[in-house]
PDB file of N, CA and C in Angstrom:
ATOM      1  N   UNK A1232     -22.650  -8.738  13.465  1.00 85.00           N
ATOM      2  CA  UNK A1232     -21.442  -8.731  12.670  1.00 85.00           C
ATOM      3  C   UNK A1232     -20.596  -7.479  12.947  1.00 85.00           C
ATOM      4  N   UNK A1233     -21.375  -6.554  13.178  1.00 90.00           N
ATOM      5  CA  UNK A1233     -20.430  -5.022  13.475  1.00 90.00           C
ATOM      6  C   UNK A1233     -20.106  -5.445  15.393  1.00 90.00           C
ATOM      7  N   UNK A1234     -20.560  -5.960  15.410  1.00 93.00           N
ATOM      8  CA  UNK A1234     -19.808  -6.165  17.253  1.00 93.00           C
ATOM      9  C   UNK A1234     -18.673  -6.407  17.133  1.00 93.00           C
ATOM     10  N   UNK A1235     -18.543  -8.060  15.872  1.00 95.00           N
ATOM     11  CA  UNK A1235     -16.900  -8.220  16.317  1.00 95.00           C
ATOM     12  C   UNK A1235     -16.072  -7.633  15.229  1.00 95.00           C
ATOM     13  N   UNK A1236     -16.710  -6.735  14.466  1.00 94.00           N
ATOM     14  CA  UNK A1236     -15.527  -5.477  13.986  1.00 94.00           C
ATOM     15  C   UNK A1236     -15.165  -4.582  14.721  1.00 94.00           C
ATOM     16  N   UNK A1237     -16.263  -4.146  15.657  1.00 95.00           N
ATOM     17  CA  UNK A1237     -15.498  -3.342  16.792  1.00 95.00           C
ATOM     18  C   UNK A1237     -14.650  -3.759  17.864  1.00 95.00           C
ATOM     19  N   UNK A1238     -15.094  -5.393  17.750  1.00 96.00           N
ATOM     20  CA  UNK A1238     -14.000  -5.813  19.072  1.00 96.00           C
ATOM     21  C   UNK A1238     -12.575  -5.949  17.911  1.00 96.00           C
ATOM     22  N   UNK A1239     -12.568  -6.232  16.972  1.00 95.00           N
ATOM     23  CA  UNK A1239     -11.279  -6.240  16.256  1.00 95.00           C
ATOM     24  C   UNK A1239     -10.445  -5.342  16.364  1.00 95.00           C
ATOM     25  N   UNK A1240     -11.263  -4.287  16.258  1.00 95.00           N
ATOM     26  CA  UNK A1240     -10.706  -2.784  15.527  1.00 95.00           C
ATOM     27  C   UNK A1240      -9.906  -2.661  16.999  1.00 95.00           C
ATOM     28  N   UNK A1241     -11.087  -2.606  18.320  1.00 96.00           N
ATOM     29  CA  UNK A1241     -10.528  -2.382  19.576  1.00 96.00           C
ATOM     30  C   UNK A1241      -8.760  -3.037  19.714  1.00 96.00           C
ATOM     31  N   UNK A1242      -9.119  -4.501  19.686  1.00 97.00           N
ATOM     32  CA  UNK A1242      -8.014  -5.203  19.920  1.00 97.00           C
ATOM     33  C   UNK A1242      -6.467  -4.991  19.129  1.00 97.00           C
ATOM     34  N   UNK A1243      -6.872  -4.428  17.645  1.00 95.00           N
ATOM     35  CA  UNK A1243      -6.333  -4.209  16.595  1.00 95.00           C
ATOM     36  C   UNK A1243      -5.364  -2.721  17.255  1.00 95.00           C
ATOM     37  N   UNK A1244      -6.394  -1.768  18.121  1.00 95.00           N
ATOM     38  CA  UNK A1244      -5.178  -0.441  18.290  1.00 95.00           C
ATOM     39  C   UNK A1244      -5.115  -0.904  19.621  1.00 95.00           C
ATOM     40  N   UNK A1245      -5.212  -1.694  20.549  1.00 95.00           N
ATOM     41  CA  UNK A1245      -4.661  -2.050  21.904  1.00 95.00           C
ATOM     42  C   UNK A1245      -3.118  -2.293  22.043  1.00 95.00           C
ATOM     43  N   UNK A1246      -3.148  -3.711  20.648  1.00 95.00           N
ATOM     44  CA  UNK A1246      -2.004  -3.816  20.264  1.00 95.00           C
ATOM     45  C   UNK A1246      -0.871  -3.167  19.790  1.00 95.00           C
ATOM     46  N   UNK A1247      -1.421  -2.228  19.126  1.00 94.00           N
ATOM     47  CA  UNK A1247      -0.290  -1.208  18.682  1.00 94.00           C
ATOM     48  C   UNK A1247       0.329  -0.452  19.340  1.00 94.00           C
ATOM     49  N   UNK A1248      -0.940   0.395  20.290  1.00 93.00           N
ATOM     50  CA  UNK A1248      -0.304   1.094  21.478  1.00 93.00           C
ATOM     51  C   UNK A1248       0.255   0.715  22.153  1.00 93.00           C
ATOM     52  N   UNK A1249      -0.066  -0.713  22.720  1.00 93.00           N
ATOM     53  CA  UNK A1249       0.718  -1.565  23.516  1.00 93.00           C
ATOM     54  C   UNK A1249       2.142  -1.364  23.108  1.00 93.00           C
ATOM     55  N   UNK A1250       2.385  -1.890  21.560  1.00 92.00           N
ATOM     56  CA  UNK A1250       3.690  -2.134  20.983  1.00 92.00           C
ATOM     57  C   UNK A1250       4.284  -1.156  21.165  1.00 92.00           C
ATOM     58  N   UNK A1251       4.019   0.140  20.579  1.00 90.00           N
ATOM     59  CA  UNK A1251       4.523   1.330  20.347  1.00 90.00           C
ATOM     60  C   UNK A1251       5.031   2.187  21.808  1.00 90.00           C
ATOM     61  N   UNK A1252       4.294   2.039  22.910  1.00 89.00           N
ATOM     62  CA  UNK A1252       4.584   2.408  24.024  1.00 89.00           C
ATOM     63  C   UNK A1252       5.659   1.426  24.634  1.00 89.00           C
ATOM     64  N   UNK A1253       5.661   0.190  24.625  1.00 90.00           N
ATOM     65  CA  UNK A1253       6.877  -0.609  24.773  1.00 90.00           C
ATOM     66  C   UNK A1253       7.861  -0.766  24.145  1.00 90.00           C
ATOM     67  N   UNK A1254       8.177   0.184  22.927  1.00 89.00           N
ATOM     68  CA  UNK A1254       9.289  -0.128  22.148  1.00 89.00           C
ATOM     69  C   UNK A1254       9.704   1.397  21.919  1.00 89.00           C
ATOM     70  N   UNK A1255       8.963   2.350  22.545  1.00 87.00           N
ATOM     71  CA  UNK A1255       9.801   4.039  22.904  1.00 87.00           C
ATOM     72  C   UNK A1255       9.963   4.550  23.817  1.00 87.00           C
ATOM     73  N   UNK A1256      11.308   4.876  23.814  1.00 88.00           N
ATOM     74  CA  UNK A1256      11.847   5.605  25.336  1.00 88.00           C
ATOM     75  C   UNK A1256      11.535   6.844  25.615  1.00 88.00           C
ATOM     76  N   UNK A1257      10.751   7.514  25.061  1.00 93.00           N
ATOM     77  CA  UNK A1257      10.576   8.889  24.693  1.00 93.00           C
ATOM     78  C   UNK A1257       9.251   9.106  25.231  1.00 93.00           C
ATOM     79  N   UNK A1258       8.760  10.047  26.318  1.00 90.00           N
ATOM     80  CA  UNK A1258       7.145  10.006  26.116  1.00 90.00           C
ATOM     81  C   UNK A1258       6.622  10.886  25.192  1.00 90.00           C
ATOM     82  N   UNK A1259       7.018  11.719  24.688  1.00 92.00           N
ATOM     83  CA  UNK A1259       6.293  12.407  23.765  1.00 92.00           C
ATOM     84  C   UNK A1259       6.408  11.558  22.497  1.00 92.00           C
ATOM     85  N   UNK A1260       6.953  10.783  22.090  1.00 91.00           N
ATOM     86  CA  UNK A1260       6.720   9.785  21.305  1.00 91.00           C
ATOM     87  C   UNK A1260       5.800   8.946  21.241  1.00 91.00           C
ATOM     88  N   UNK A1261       5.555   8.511  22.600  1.00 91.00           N
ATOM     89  CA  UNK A1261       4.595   7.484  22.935  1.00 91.00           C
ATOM     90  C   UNK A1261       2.992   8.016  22.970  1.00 91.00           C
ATOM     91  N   UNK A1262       3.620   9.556  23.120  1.00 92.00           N
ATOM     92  CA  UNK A1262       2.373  10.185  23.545  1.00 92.00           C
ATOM     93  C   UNK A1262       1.730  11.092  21.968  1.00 92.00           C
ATOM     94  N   UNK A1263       2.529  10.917  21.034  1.00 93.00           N
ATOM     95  CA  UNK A1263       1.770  10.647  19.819  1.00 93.00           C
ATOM     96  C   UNK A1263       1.674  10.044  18.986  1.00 93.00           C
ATOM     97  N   UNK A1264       2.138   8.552  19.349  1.00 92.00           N
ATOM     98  CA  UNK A1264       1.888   7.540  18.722  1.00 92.00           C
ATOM     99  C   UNK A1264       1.057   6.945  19.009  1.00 92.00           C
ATOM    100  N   UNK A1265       0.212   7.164  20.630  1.00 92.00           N
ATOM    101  CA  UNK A1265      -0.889   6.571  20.877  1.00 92.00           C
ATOM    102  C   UNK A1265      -1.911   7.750  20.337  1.00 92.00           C
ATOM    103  N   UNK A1266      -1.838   8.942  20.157  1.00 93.00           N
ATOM    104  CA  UNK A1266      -3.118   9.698  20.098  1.00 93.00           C
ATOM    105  C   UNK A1266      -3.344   9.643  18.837  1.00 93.00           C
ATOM    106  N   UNK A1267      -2.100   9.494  17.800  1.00 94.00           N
ATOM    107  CA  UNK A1267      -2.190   9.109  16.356  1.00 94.00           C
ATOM    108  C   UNK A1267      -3.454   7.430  16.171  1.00 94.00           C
ATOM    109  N   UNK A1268      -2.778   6.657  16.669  1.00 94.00           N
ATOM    110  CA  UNK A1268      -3.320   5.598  16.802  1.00 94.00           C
ATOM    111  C   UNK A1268      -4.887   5.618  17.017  1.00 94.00           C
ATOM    112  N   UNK A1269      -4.936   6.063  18.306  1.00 94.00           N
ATOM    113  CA  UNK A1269      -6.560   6.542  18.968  1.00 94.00           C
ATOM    114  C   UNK A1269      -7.086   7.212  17.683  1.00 94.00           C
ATOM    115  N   UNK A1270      -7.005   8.036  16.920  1.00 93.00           N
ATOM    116  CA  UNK A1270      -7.676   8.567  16.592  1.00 93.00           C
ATOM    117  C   UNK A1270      -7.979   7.862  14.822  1.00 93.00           C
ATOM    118  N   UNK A1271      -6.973   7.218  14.362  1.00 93.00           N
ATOM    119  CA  UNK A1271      -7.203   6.252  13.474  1.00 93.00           C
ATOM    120  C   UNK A1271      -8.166   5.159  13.960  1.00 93.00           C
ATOM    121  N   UNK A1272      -8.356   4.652  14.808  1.00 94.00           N
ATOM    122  CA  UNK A1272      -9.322   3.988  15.187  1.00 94.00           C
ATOM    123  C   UNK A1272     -10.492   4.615  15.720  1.00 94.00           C
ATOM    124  N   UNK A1273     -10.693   5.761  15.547  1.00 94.00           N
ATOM    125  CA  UNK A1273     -11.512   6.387  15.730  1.00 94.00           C
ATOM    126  C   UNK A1273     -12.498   6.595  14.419  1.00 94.00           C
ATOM    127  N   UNK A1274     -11.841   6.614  14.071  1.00 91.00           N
ATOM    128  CA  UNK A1274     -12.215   7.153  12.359  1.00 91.00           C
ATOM    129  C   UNK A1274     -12.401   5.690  11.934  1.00 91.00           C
ATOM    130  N   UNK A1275     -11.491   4.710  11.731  1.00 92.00           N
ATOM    131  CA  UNK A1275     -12.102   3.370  11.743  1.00 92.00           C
ATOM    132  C   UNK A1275     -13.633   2.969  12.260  1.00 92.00           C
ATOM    133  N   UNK A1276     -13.795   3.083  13.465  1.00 94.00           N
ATOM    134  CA  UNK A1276     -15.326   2.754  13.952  1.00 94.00           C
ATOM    135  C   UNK A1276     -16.171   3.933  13.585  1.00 94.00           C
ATOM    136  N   UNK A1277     -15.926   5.074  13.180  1.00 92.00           N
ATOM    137  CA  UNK A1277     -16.944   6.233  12.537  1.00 92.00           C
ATOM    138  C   UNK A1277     -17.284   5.668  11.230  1.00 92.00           C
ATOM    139  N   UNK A1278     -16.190   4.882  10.121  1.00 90.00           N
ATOM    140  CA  UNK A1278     -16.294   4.888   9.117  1.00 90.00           C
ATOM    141  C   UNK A1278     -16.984   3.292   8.938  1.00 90.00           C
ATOM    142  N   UNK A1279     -17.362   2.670   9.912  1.00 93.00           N
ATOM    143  CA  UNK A1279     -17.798   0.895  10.427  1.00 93.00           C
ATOM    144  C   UNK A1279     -19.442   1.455  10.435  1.00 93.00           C
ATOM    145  N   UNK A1280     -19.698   2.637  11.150  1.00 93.00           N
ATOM    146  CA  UNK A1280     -21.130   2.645  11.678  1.00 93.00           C
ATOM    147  C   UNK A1280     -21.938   3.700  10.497  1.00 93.00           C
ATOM    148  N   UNK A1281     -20.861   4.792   9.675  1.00 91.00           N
ATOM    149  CA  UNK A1281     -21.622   5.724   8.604  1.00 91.00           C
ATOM    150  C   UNK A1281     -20.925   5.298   7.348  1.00 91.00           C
ATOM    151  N   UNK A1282     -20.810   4.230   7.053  1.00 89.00           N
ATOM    152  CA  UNK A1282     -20.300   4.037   5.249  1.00 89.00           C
ATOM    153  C   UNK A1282     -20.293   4.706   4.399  1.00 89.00           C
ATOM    154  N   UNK A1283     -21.718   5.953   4.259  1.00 89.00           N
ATOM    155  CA  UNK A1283     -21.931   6.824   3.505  1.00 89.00           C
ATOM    156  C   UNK A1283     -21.015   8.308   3.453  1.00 89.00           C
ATOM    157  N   UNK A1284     -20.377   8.016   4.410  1.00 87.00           N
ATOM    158  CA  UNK A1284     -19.451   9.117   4.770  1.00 87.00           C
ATOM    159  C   UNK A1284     -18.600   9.721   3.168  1.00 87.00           C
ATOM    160  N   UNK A1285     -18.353  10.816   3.488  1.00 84.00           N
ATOM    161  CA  UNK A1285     -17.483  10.961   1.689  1.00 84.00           C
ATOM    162  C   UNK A1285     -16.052  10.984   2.120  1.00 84.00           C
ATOM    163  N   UNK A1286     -15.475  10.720   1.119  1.00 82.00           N
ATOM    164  CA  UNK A1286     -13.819   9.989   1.419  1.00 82.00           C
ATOM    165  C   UNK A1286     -13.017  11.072   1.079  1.00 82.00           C
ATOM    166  N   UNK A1287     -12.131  10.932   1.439  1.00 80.00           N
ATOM    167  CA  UNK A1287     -10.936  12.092   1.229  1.00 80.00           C
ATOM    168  C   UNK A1287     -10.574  12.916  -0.414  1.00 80.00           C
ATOM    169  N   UNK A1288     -11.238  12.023  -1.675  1.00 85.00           N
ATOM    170  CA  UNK A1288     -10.796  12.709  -2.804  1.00 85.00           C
ATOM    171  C   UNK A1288     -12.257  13.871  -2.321  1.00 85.00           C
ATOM    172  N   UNK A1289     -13.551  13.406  -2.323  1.00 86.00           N
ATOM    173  CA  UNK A1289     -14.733  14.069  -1.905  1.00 86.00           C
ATOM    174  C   UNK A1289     -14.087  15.243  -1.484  1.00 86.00           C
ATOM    175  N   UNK A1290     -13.931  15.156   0.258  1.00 82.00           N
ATOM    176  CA  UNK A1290     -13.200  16.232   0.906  1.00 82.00           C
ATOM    177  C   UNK A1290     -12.515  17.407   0.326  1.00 82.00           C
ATOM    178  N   UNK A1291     -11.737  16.564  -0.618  1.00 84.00           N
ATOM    179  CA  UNK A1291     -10.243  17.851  -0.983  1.00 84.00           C
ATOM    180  C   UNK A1291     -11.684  18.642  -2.385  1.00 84.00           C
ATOM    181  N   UNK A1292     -12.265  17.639  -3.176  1.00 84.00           N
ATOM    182  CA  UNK A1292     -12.325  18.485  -3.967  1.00 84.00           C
ATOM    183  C   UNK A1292     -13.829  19.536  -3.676  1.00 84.00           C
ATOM    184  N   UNK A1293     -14.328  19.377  -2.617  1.00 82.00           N
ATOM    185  CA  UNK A1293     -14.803  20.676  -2.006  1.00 82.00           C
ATOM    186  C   UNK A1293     -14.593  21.296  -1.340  1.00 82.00           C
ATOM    187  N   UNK A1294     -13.318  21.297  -0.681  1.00 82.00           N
ATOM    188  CA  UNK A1294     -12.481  22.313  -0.345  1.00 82.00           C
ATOM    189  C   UNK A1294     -11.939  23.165  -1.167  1.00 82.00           C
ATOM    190  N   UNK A1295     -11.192  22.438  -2.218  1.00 83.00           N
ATOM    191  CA  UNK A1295     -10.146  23.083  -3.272  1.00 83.00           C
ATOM    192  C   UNK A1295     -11.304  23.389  -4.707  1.00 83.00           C
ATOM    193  N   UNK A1296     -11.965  22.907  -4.666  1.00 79.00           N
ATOM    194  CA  UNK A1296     -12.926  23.149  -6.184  1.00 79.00           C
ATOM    195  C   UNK A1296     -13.031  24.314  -6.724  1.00 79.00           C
ATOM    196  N   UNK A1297     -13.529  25.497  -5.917  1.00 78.00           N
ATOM    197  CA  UNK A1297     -13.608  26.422  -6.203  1.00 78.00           C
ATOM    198  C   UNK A1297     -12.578  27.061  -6.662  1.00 78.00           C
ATOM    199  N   UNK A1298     -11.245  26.912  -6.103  1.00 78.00           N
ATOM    200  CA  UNK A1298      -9.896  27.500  -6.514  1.00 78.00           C
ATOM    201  C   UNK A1298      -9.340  27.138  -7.543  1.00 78.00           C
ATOM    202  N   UNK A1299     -10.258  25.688  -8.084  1.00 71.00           N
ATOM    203  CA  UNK A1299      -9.549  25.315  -9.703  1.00 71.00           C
ATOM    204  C   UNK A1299     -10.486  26.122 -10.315  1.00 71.00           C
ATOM    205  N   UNK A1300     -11.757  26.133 -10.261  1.00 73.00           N
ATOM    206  CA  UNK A1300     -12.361  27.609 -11.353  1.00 73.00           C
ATOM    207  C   UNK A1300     -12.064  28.613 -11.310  1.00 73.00           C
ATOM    208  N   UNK A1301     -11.644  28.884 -10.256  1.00 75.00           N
ATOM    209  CA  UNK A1301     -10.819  30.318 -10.285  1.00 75.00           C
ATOM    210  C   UNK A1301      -9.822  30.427 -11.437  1.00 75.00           C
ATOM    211  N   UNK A1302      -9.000  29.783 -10.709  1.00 73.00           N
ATOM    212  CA  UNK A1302      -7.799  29.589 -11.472  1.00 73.00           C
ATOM    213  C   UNK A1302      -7.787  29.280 -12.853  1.00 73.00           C
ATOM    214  N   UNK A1303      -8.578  28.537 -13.615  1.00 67.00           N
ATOM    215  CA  UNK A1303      -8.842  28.316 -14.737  1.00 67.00           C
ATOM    216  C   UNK A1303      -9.280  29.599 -15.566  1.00 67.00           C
TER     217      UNK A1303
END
């Protein structure tokens, strides 16, 4: 079942880049709209194979946690 989420996911940013590189005249456009892309699908198949991963509120609030007791 995780095979053809990865072939999705694959096919899913092929397309985009595809799109996105055919619809900008610009290469530095193209050239971070694909690495943007790449790397969202990157994180897509990281987040397919470790579920347990902690999510972005996680993240911020052990980064920032300490600075709200401070601050308090």
């Amino acid at each position: 079942m995780k095979f053809i989420s990865v072939v999705g996911i694959c096919l899913l940013t092929a397309a985009m880049v595809y799109g996105e590189w055919r619809s900008s005249a610009q290469k530095k456009a193209r050239i971070v709209a694909g690495g943007i892309t790449l790397l969202s699908a990157m994180l897509a198949l990281t987040l397919l194979f470790l579920p347990s991963l902690p999510g972005p509120t996680q993240w911020i609030k052990l980064l920032f946690g300490k600075v709200d007791k401070f601050m308090k």
